[in-house]
Amino acid sequence: MAVTGILGKKIGMTQVFDEKGEVHPITVLQAGPCVITQLKTMAKDGYEAAQIGLVEFVKASKLTKPQAGHLAKTDAPPVKEIREVAIEASAEGQDGVKAGDRVLVDIFSDAKFVDVVGTSKGRGFAGVVRRHNFGGGPKSHGHMFQVQGSIGASSFPSRVFPGQRMPGHFGTDQVTVRNLRIRGIDLDENLLMVEGAVPGPRDGYVFIRKALAPPRERRGFAGSGTVDPLKASKKATAKRK
């Protein structure tokens, strides 16, 4: 058995070139190291999962007594971020996970895509133009461009419907970006390079897991990974004849 996800931090963005000379924007993630602080079992908890903690410098005095007692059960080092992750069946001959084991970036060695869960940047109090992409009013003199305007009738329904888009707190939402392609893994520094953007600021905590619904690889021609439309149309015409 093995865990399917890991905690980490967002380092920043850069770009890499592939063997064809094409450029790809990537995000560098510090994936782990993590330690398994607790195991959930079907007999005791009703489900199977592993609780992991991100190992980083945390003073023991900053931990509460319940936190310190929980980590002392498995002799785990002080951790700041804790999350439960799913467990998948391991191959034959491999031992199952146990409390105290390390979780490193090598769990993605056989994966092509990952899902990244993070917290978006906080934007404070924002209006409808910035928060909901409203078009705004006329920009000429005498108009108030970013004012929302009327939000309901007076006689009927005499109220504002729930879910009406208004100004308010913008950002700091949990955002999941699915199916980011892995462009590189650094096993020595526990770095994971994924193609695309990841929510959150630099040094923001993220949760990285193997893609739940990875895209299927399409059969193509000449190793391009795509289907030749000309050949496909010729085959369809031949079948009709």
PDB file of C-alpha atoms in Angstrom:
ATOM      1  CA  MET A   1       0.000   0.000   0.000  1.00  0.00           C
ATOM      2  CA  ALA A   2       1.137   3.552  -0.712  1.00  0.00           C
ATOM      3  CA  VAL A   3      -0.166   7.071  -0.253  1.00  0.00           C
ATOM      4  CA  THR A   4      -1.422   9.000  -3.281  1.00  0.00           C
ATOM      5  CA  GLY A   5      -0.636  12.571  -2.240  1.00  0.00           C
ATOM      6  CA  ILE A   6       1.859  14.836  -0.520  1.00  0.00           C
ATOM      7  CA  LEU A   7       1.981  18.274   1.070  1.00  0.00           C
ATOM      8  CA  GLY A   8       4.288  20.953  -0.227  1.00  0.00           C
ATOM      9  CA  LYS A   9       4.921  24.595  -1.017  1.00  0.00           C
ATOM     10  CA  LYS A  10       4.781  26.700  -4.156  1.00  0.00           C
ATOM     11  CA  ILE A  11       8.270  27.943  -5.053  1.00  0.00           C
ATOM     12  CA  GLY A  12       7.532  29.964  -8.190  1.00  0.00           C
ATOM     13  CA  MET A  13       7.211  29.821 -11.969  1.00  0.00           C
ATOM     14  CA  THR A  14       9.741  29.457 -14.758  1.00  0.00           C
ATOM     15  CA  GLN A  15       9.939  27.842 -18.199  1.00  0.00           C
ATOM     16  CA  VAL A  16      11.579  24.814 -19.768  1.00  0.00           C
ATOM     17  CA  PHE A  17      12.255  23.700 -23.344  1.00  0.00           C
ATOM     18  CA  ASP A  18      11.491  20.222 -24.606  1.00  0.00           C
ATOM     19  CA  GLU A  19      13.427  18.170 -27.157  1.00  0.00           C
ATOM     20  CA  LYS A  20      11.527  19.890 -30.002  1.00  0.00           C
ATOM     21  CA  GLY A  21      12.571  23.353 -28.802  1.00  0.00           C
ATOM     22  CA  GLU A  22       9.062  24.289 -27.662  1.00  0.00           C
ATOM     23  CA  VAL A  23       8.739  26.337 -24.482  1.00  0.00           C
ATOM     24  CA  HIS A  24       6.495  25.234 -21.596  1.00  0.00           C
ATOM     25  CA  PRO A  25       5.584  27.399 -18.579  1.00  0.00           C
ATOM     26  CA  ILE A  26       6.020  25.416 -15.384  1.00  0.00           C
ATOM     27  CA  THR A  27       5.477  25.848 -11.660  1.00  0.00           C
ATOM     28  CA  VAL A  28       8.124  24.517  -9.279  1.00  0.00           C
ATOM     29  CA  LEU A  29       6.706  22.873  -6.155  1.00  0.00           C
ATOM     30  CA  GLN A  30       8.539  21.803  -3.017  1.00  0.00           C
ATOM     31  CA  ALA A  31       6.880  18.407  -2.551  1.00  0.00           C
ATOM     32  CA  GLY A  32       7.613  17.208   0.957  1.00  0.00           C
ATOM     33  CA  PRO A  33       9.333  15.671   2.755  1.00  0.00           C
ATOM     34  CA  CYS A  34       6.352  14.451   4.765  1.00  0.00           C
ATOM     35  CA  VAL A  35       5.907  11.937   7.543  1.00  0.00           C
ATOM     36  CA  ILE A  36       2.939   9.689   8.267  1.00  0.00           C
ATOM     37  CA  THR A  37       1.612  10.782  11.648  1.00  0.00           C
ATOM     38  CA  GLN A  38      -1.378   8.428  11.865  1.00  0.00           C
ATOM     39  CA  LEU A  39      -3.069   5.602   9.984  1.00  0.00           C
ATOM     40  CA  LYS A  40      -6.840   5.274   9.679  1.00  0.00           C
ATOM     41  CA  THR A  41      -8.028   1.680   9.492  1.00  0.00           C
ATOM     42  CA  MET A  42     -11.293   0.117   8.415  1.00  0.00           C
ATOM     43  CA  ALA A  43     -11.684  -1.739  11.714  1.00  0.00           C
ATOM     44  CA  LYS A  44     -11.188   1.281  13.957  1.00  0.00           C
ATOM     45  CA  ASP A  45     -12.233   4.308  11.876  1.00  0.00           C
ATOM     46  CA  GLY A  46     -14.454   2.834   9.173  1.00  0.00           C
ATOM     47  CA  TYR A  47     -12.172   3.844   6.291  1.00  0.00           C
ATOM     48  CA  GLU A  48      -8.549   3.611   5.238  1.00  0.00           C
ATOM     49  CA  ALA A  49      -6.363   6.694   4.939  1.00  0.00           C
ATOM     50  CA  ALA A  50      -3.039   8.106   6.054  1.00  0.00           C
ATOM     51  CA  GLN A  51      -2.545  11.354   7.939  1.00  0.00           C
ATOM     52  CA  ILE A  52       0.644  13.080   6.772  1.00  0.00           C
ATOM     53  CA  GLY A  53       2.468  16.135   8.070  1.00  0.00           C
ATOM     54  CA  LEU A  54       4.851  18.454   6.212  1.00  0.00           C
ATOM     55  CA  VAL A  55       8.267  18.322   7.852  1.00  0.00           C
ATOM     56  CA  GLU A  56       9.711  21.819   8.247  1.00  0.00           C
ATOM     57  CA  PHE A  57      11.345  23.869  10.979  1.00  0.00           C
ATOM     58  CA  VAL A  58       8.788  24.328  13.740  1.00  0.00           C
ATOM     59  CA  LYS A  59       9.690  25.078  17.357  1.00  0.00           C
ATOM     60  CA  ALA A  60       8.375  22.462  19.756  1.00  0.00           C
ATOM     61  CA  SER A  61       7.211  25.304  22.020  1.00  0.00           C
ATOM     62  CA  LYS A  62       4.826  26.444  19.271  1.00  0.00           C
ATOM     63  CA  LEU A  63       2.893  23.166  19.444  1.00  0.00           C
ATOM     64  CA  THR A  64      -0.078  22.768  21.727  1.00  0.00           C
ATOM     65  CA  LYS A  65      -0.104  19.894  24.223  1.00  0.00           C
ATOM     66  CA  PRO A  66      -2.690  17.908  22.192  1.00  0.00           C
ATOM     67  CA  GLN A  67      -0.560  18.333  19.057  1.00  0.00           C
ATOM     68  CA  ALA A  68       2.622  17.314  20.844  1.00  0.00           C
ATOM     69  CA  GLY A  69       0.926  14.262  22.358  1.00  0.00           C
ATOM     70  CA  HIS A  70      -0.493  13.219  18.992  1.00  0.00           C
ATOM     71  CA  LEU A  71       2.928  13.408  17.299  1.00  0.00           C
ATOM     72  CA  ALA A  72       4.663  11.674  20.208  1.00  0.00           C
ATOM     73  CA  LYS A  73       2.669   8.493  19.541  1.00  0.00           C
ATOM     74  CA  THR A  74       4.637   7.904  16.329  1.00  0.00           C
ATOM     75  CA  ASP A  75       7.840   9.790  17.300  1.00  0.00           C
ATOM     76  CA  ALA A  76       7.119  12.219  14.450  1.00  0.00           C
ATOM     77  CA  PRO A  77       8.984  15.541  14.294  1.00  0.00           C
ATOM     78  CA  PRO A  78       7.070  18.810  14.831  1.00  0.00           C
ATOM     79  CA  VAL A  79       4.911  19.528  11.777  1.00  0.00           C
ATOM     80  CA  LYS A  80       2.830  22.566  10.879  1.00  0.00           C
ATOM     81  CA  GLU A  81       0.505  21.310   8.151  1.00  0.00           C
ATOM     82  CA  ILE A  82      -1.440  18.041   8.469  1.00  0.00           C
ATOM     83  CA  ARG A  83      -3.781  16.425   5.958  1.00  0.00           C
ATOM     84  CA  GLU A  84      -5.347  13.054   5.282  1.00  0.00           C
ATOM     85  CA  VAL A  85      -4.593  11.330   1.979  1.00  0.00           C
ATOM     86  CA  ALA A  86      -5.953   8.229   0.323  1.00  0.00           C
ATOM     87  CA  ILE A  87      -4.098   4.934   0.244  1.00  0.00           C
ATOM     88  CA  GLU A  88      -3.764   2.790  -2.860  1.00  0.00           C
ATOM     89  CA  ALA A  89      -2.918  -0.891  -3.055  1.00  0.00           C
ATOM     90  CA  SER A  90       0.783  -1.550  -3.578  1.00  0.00           C
ATOM     91  CA  ALA A  91       2.358  -4.051  -5.915  1.00  0.00           C
ATOM     92  CA  GLU A  92       3.161  -7.587  -4.842  1.00  0.00           C
ATOM     93  CA  GLY A  93       6.234  -7.889  -2.683  1.00  0.00           C
ATOM     94  CA  GLN A  94       6.018  -4.340  -1.316  1.00  0.00           C
ATOM     95  CA  ASP A  95       5.333  -3.626   2.321  1.00  0.00           C
ATOM     96  CA  GLY A  96       2.377  -1.503   3.384  1.00  0.00           C
ATOM     97  CA  VAL A  97       2.723   1.961   4.855  1.00  0.00           C
ATOM     98  CA  LYS A  98       2.985   2.442   8.604  1.00  0.00           C
ATOM     99  CA  ALA A  99       3.070   5.370  10.981  1.00  0.00           C
ATOM    100  CA  GLY A 100       6.433   7.125  11.002  1.00  0.00           C
ATOM    101  CA  ASP A 101       7.271   6.409   7.348  1.00  0.00           C
ATOM    102  CA  ARG A 102       8.574   9.215   5.164  1.00  0.00           C
ATOM    103  CA  VAL A 103       6.619  10.343   2.094  1.00  0.00           C
ATOM    104  CA  LEU A 104       8.804  11.809  -0.647  1.00  0.00           C
ATOM    105  CA  VAL A 105       8.316  13.132  -4.156  1.00  0.00           C
ATOM    106  CA  ASP A 106       9.209   9.737  -5.640  1.00  0.00           C
ATOM    107  CA  ILE A 107       5.559   8.667  -5.251  1.00  0.00           C
ATOM    108  CA  PHE A 108       4.990  10.504  -8.570  1.00  0.00           C
ATOM    109  CA  SER A 109       7.726   8.654 -10.448  1.00  0.00           C
ATOM    110  CA  ASP A 110       5.178   6.557 -12.357  1.00  0.00           C
ATOM    111  CA  ALA A 111       2.583   9.338 -12.750  1.00  0.00           C
ATOM    112  CA  LYS A 112       2.108  11.712 -15.689  1.00  0.00           C
ATOM    113  CA  PHE A 113      -0.521  14.076 -14.310  1.00  0.00           C
ATOM    114  CA  VAL A 114      -1.293  15.500 -10.863  1.00  0.00           C
ATOM    115  CA  ASP A 115      -4.049  17.530  -9.229  1.00  0.00           C
ATOM    116  CA  VAL A 116      -2.950  20.484  -7.089  1.00  0.00           C
ATOM    117  CA  VAL A 117      -5.135  21.968  -4.331  1.00  0.00           C
ATOM    118  CA  GLY A 118      -4.221  25.406  -3.002  1.00  0.00           C
ATOM    119  CA  THR A 119      -5.647  28.605  -1.533  1.00  0.00           C
ATOM    120  CA  SER A 120      -6.022  31.491  -3.969  1.00  0.00           C
ATOM    121  CA  LYS A 121      -4.481  34.878  -3.248  1.00  0.00           C
ATOM    122  CA  GLY A 122      -6.490  37.184  -1.013  1.00  0.00           C
ATOM    123  CA  ARG A 123      -7.702  40.355  -2.760  1.00  0.00           C
ATOM    124  CA  GLY A 124      -9.528  41.972   0.139  1.00  0.00           C
ATOM    125  CA  PHE A 125     -12.847  43.751  -0.366  1.00  0.00           C
ATOM    126  CA  ALA A 126     -13.537  44.085  -4.091  1.00  0.00           C
ATOM    127  CA  GLY A 127     -16.322  45.468  -6.244  1.00  0.00           C
ATOM    128  CA  VAL A 128     -18.379  43.648  -8.829  1.00  0.00           C
ATOM    129  CA  VAL A 129     -16.154  44.659 -11.758  1.00  0.00           C
ATOM    130  CA  ARG A 130     -13.116  43.000 -10.232  1.00  0.00           C
ATOM    131  CA  ARG A 131     -14.862  40.256  -8.290  1.00  0.00           C
ATOM    132  CA  HIS A 132     -17.403  39.081 -10.897  1.00  0.00           C
ATOM    133  CA  ASN A 133     -16.044  40.582 -14.144  1.00  0.00           C
ATOM    134  CA  PHE A 134     -18.997  42.929 -14.610  1.00  0.00           C
ATOM    135  CA  GLY A 135     -18.772  45.280 -17.562  1.00  0.00           C
ATOM    136  CA  GLY A 136     -19.471  48.410 -15.536  1.00  0.00           C
ATOM    137  CA  GLY A 137     -21.324  51.532 -16.569  1.00  0.00           C
ATOM    138  CA  PRO A 138     -20.430  54.365 -18.936  1.00  0.00           C
ATOM    139  CA  LYS A 139     -16.974  55.821 -18.389  1.00  0.00           C
ATOM    140  CA  SER A 140     -17.892  59.337 -19.455  1.00  0.00           C
ATOM    141  CA  HIS A 141     -18.035  62.329 -17.079  1.00  0.00           C
ATOM    142  CA  GLY A 142     -20.916  62.251 -14.646  1.00  0.00           C
ATOM    143  CA  HIS A 143     -21.235  58.455 -14.425  1.00  0.00           C
ATOM    144  CA  MET A 144     -20.156  56.058 -11.707  1.00  0.00           C
ATOM    145  CA  PHE A 145     -18.371  53.313 -13.640  1.00  0.00           C
ATOM    146  CA  GLN A 146     -17.969  50.570 -11.000  1.00  0.00           C
ATOM    147  CA  VAL A 147     -21.289  50.942  -9.153  1.00  0.00           C
ATOM    148  CA  GLN A 148     -23.399  47.790  -9.289  1.00  0.00           C
ATOM    149  CA  GLY A 149     -26.764  49.450  -9.839  1.00  0.00           C
ATOM    150  CA  SER A 150     -30.214  48.064  -9.130  1.00  0.00           C
ATOM    151  CA  ILE A 151     -30.373  44.565  -7.623  1.00  0.00           C
ATOM    152  CA  GLY A 152     -34.147  43.990  -7.434  1.00  0.00           C
ATOM    153  CA  ALA A 153     -37.623  45.363  -8.021  1.00  0.00           C
ATOM    154  CA  SER A 154     -39.591  47.268  -5.371  1.00  0.00           C
ATOM    155  CA  SER A 155     -43.119  45.850  -5.753  1.00  0.00           C
ATOM    156  CA  PHE A 156     -42.238  42.304  -6.821  1.00  0.00           C
ATOM    157  CA  PRO A 157     -40.487  40.300  -5.497  1.00  0.00           C
ATOM    158  CA  SER A 158     -39.702  43.004  -2.891  1.00  0.00           C
ATOM    159  CA  ARG A 159     -36.550  41.217  -1.877  1.00  0.00           C
ATOM    160  CA  VAL A 160     -33.104  40.265  -3.119  1.00  0.00           C
ATOM    161  CA  PHE A 161     -32.714  36.684  -4.298  1.00  0.00           C
ATOM    162  CA  PRO A 162     -30.037  34.523  -2.609  1.00  0.00           C
ATOM    163  CA  GLY A 163     -26.798  34.246  -4.544  1.00  0.00           C
ATOM    164  CA  GLN A 164     -27.002  37.759  -6.003  1.00  0.00           C
ATOM    165  CA  ARG A 165     -23.524  38.800  -7.108  1.00  0.00           C
ATOM    166  CA  MET A 166     -22.411  41.785  -5.063  1.00  0.00           C
ATOM    167  CA  PRO A 167     -19.225  43.415  -3.770  1.00  0.00           C
ATOM    168  CA  GLY A 168     -17.508  41.527  -0.987  1.00  0.00           C
ATOM    169  CA  HIS A 169     -14.488  39.561   0.140  1.00  0.00           C
ATOM    170  CA  PHE A 170     -12.507  38.327  -2.848  1.00  0.00           C
ATOM    171  CA  GLY A 171      -9.962  35.493  -2.833  1.00  0.00           C
ATOM    172  CA  THR A 172      -8.630  33.031  -0.211  1.00  0.00           C
ATOM    173  CA  ASP A 173     -10.789  30.260  -1.704  1.00  0.00           C
ATOM    174  CA  GLN A 174      -9.786  26.626  -2.054  1.00  0.00           C
ATOM    175  CA  VAL A 175      -8.977  26.036  -5.715  1.00  0.00           C
ATOM    176  CA  THR A 176      -8.206  22.693  -7.362  1.00  0.00           C
ATOM    177  CA  VAL A 177      -6.322  22.616 -10.661  1.00  0.00           C
ATOM    178  CA  ARG A 178      -6.662  19.249 -12.353  1.00  0.00           C
ATOM    179  CA  ASN A 179      -4.437  17.286 -14.714  1.00  0.00           C
ATOM    180  CA  LEU A 180      -1.219  19.300 -14.603  1.00  0.00           C
ATOM    181  CA  ARG A 181       1.422  17.472 -16.618  1.00  0.00           C
ATOM    182  CA  ILE A 182       4.625  16.562 -14.779  1.00  0.00           C
ATOM    183  CA  ARG A 183       7.629  18.060 -16.579  1.00  0.00           C
ATOM    184  CA  GLY A 184      10.373  17.033 -14.180  1.00  0.00           C
ATOM    185  CA  ILE A 185      11.194  15.561 -10.766  1.00  0.00           C
ATOM    186  CA  ASP A 186      14.235  16.332  -8.605  1.00  0.00           C
ATOM    187  CA  LEU A 187      14.544  13.473  -6.129  1.00  0.00           C
ATOM    188  CA  ASP A 188      17.487  15.052  -4.272  1.00  0.00           C
ATOM    189  CA  GLU A 189      15.745  18.355  -3.487  1.00  0.00           C
ATOM    190  CA  ASN A 190      12.156  16.985  -3.468  1.00  0.00           C
ATOM    191  CA  LEU A 191      11.107  19.313  -6.292  1.00  0.00           C
ATOM    192  CA  LEU A 192       8.216  18.677  -8.656  1.00  0.00           C
ATOM    193  CA  MET A 193       7.833  20.679 -11.884  1.00  0.00           C
ATOM    194  CA  VAL A 194       4.333  20.804 -13.362  1.00  0.00           C
ATOM    195  CA  GLU A 195       3.159  22.530 -16.521  1.00  0.00           C
ATOM    196  CA  GLY A 196       0.757  25.386 -15.852  1.00  0.00           C
ATOM    197  CA  ALA A 197      -0.232  27.689 -13.010  1.00  0.00           C
ATOM    198  CA  VAL A 198      -0.926  26.732  -9.399  1.00  0.00           C
ATOM    199  CA  PRO A 199      -3.200  28.773  -7.096  1.00  0.00           C
ATOM    200  CA  GLY A 200      -1.728  30.758  -4.241  1.00  0.00           C
ATOM    201  CA  PRO A 201       1.267  33.009  -3.564  1.00  0.00           C
ATOM    202  CA  ARG A 202       4.904  32.020  -3.316  1.00  0.00           C
ATOM    203  CA  ASP A 203       5.608  29.858  -0.253  1.00  0.00           C
ATOM    204  CA  GLY A 204       1.892  29.037  -0.104  1.00  0.00           C
ATOM    205  CA  TYR A 205       0.979  25.549   1.066  1.00  0.00           C
ATOM    206  CA  VAL A 206      -0.423  23.160  -1.544  1.00  0.00           C
ATOM    207  CA  PHE A 207      -1.635  19.580  -1.600  1.00  0.00           C
ATOM    208  CA  ILE A 208      -0.453  17.481  -4.536  1.00  0.00           C
ATOM    209  CA  ARG A 209      -2.100  14.177  -5.438  1.00  0.00           C
ATOM    210  CA  LYS A 210      -2.113  11.802  -8.347  1.00  0.00           C
ATOM    211  CA  ALA A 211      -4.716  12.853 -10.914  1.00  0.00           C
ATOM    212  CA  LEU A 212      -8.112  11.350 -10.144  1.00  0.00           C
ATOM    213  CA  ALA A 213      -9.239  11.451 -13.788  1.00  0.00           C
ATOM    214  CA  PRO A 214      -6.139  11.798 -16.005  1.00  0.00           C
ATOM    215  CA  PRO A 215      -6.692  12.442 -19.719  1.00  0.00           C
ATOM    216  CA  ARG A 216      -6.558   9.391 -21.917  1.00  0.00           C
ATOM    217  CA  GLU A 217      -3.662   9.030 -24.318  1.00  0.00           C
ATOM    218  CA  ARG A 218      -4.997   9.140 -27.873  1.00  0.00           C
ATOM    219  CA  ARG A 219      -3.603   6.862 -30.531  1.00  0.00           C
ATOM    220  CA  GLY A 220      -2.083   8.921 -33.328  1.00  0.00           C
ATOM    221  CA  PHE A 221       0.352   8.843 -36.192  1.00  0.00           C
ATOM    222  CA  ALA A 222       4.126   9.272 -36.253  1.00  0.00           C
ATOM    223  CA  GLY A 223       4.200   9.480 -32.462  1.00  0.00           C
ATOM    224  CA  SER A 224       2.465  12.863 -32.396  1.00  0.00           C
ATOM    225  CA  GLY A 225      -0.310  11.769 -30.048  1.00  0.00           C
ATOM    226  CA  THR A 226      -3.055  13.130 -32.328  1.00  0.00           C
ATOM    227  CA  VAL A 227      -5.317  11.648 -34.966  1.00  0.00           C
ATOM    228  CA  ASP A 228      -4.722  12.568 -38.626  1.00  0.00           C
ATOM    229  CA  PRO A 229      -8.071  14.041 -39.813  1.00  0.00           C
ATOM    230  CA  LEU A 230      -7.265  13.364 -43.488  1.00  0.00           C
ATOM    231  CA  LYS A 231      -6.661   9.646 -42.910  1.00  0.00           C
ATOM    232  CA  ALA A 232      -9.732   9.418 -40.690  1.00  0.00           C
ATOM    233  CA  SER A 233     -11.968  10.952 -43.370  1.00  0.00           C
ATOM    234  CA  LYS A 234     -10.536   8.624 -46.061  1.00  0.00           C
ATOM    235  CA  LYS A 235     -11.279   5.579 -43.859  1.00  0.00           C
ATOM    236  CA  ALA A 236     -14.834   6.779 -43.249  1.00  0.00           C
ATOM    237  CA  THR A 237     -15.391   7.320 -46.999  1.00  0.00           C
ATOM    238  CA  ALA A 238     -14.033   3.859 -47.814  1.00  0.00           C
ATOM    239  CA  LYS A 239     -16.375   2.247 -45.280  1.00  0.00           C
ATOM    240  CA  ARG A 240     -19.409   3.997 -46.771  1.00  0.00           C
ATOM    241  CA  LYS A 241     -18.494   2.770 -50.266  1.00  0.00           C
TER     242      LYS A 241
END
